[in-house]
Amino acid sequence: MLLIIGGLAVAGPSGLLAWSENLRLLDQREAQLAALQEERAALKNKVALLHPDHADPDMVGELLRSQLNVVHPDEVVIKLDD
């Protein structure tokens, strides 16, 4: 019984051999979390700029131009091939 417990302590899913893999996965997940937190902060800022009571005119203009293809009469549109 002690040999089985000792074997699991060394080679089990949470044993010494899996420790470095677990640390690598932890670092990877922390990096993903940091990226998602940055993305969330950017989206939160964008939502704040589009609040109906005090919308940012630049953000509203950008969305109008990109989604509705609205331009001023004195502007020139240059289309680029993707």
XYZ file of C-alpha atoms in Angstrom:
82
model
C 0.000 0.000 0.000
C 2.841 2.384 0.795
C 4.441 1.676 -2.600
C 1.197 2.629 -4.375
C 0.896 5.845 -2.385
C 4.565 6.630 -3.032
C 4.148 5.917 -6.761
C 1.150 8.236 -6.959
C 3.072 10.926 -5.069
C 5.784 10.822 -7.728
C 3.960 9.938 -10.972
C 0.301 10.680 -10.217
C -1.793 13.445 -11.766
C -0.778 15.831 -8.990
C 2.593 14.254 -8.274
C 6.109 15.599 -8.556
C 6.460 14.777 -12.263
C 3.279 16.687 -13.143
C 4.250 19.716 -11.047
C 6.145 21.518 -13.824
C 3.292 20.900 -16.273
C 0.834 22.345 -13.777
C 3.033 25.425 -13.313
C 3.256 25.894 -17.084
C -0.524 25.636 -17.404
C -0.949 28.112 -14.549
C 1.312 30.637 -16.294
C -0.583 30.128 -19.546
C -3.955 30.647 -17.887
C -2.709 33.761 -16.083
C -1.582 35.202 -19.423
C -5.000 34.434 -20.924
C -6.687 36.056 -17.936
C -4.578 39.194 -18.311
C -5.444 39.423 -22.027
C -9.146 38.985 -21.296
C -9.027 41.633 -18.576
C -7.433 44.093 -21.020
C -10.095 43.303 -23.613
C -12.825 43.738 -21.005
C -11.411 47.114 -19.969
C -11.344 48.249 -23.615
C -14.945 47.152 -24.148
C -16.010 48.832 -20.915
C -14.400 52.069 -22.104
C -16.144 51.792 -25.470
C -19.502 51.261 -23.783
C -18.894 54.285 -21.575
C -18.096 56.392 -24.656
C -21.376 55.318 -26.268
C -23.605 56.057 -23.268
C -26.790 57.738 -24.587
C -26.666 60.619 -22.093
C -23.142 61.732 -22.965
C -21.936 59.960 -26.109
C -18.488 60.820 -27.426
C -18.950 62.499 -30.830
C -15.772 60.971 -32.227
C -16.857 57.439 -31.318
C -20.334 57.980 -32.745
C -18.844 59.345 -35.958
C -16.473 56.415 -36.235
C -19.296 53.906 -35.840
C -21.480 55.739 -38.355
C -18.703 55.766 -40.901
C -17.721 52.134 -40.448
C -21.163 50.524 -40.201
C -23.464 52.757 -42.245
C -20.928 54.025 -44.817
C -21.825 57.639 -44.014
C -19.463 60.382 -45.202
C -19.516 64.161 -45.358
C -19.972 65.783 -48.795
C -16.474 67.261 -48.699
C -14.715 63.948 -47.948
C -13.057 61.606 -50.414
C -13.351 57.835 -49.882
C -10.453 55.662 -50.969
C -11.201 51.934 -50.941
C -8.316 49.578 -50.275
C -8.330 45.952 -51.377
C -7.935 43.531 -48.483
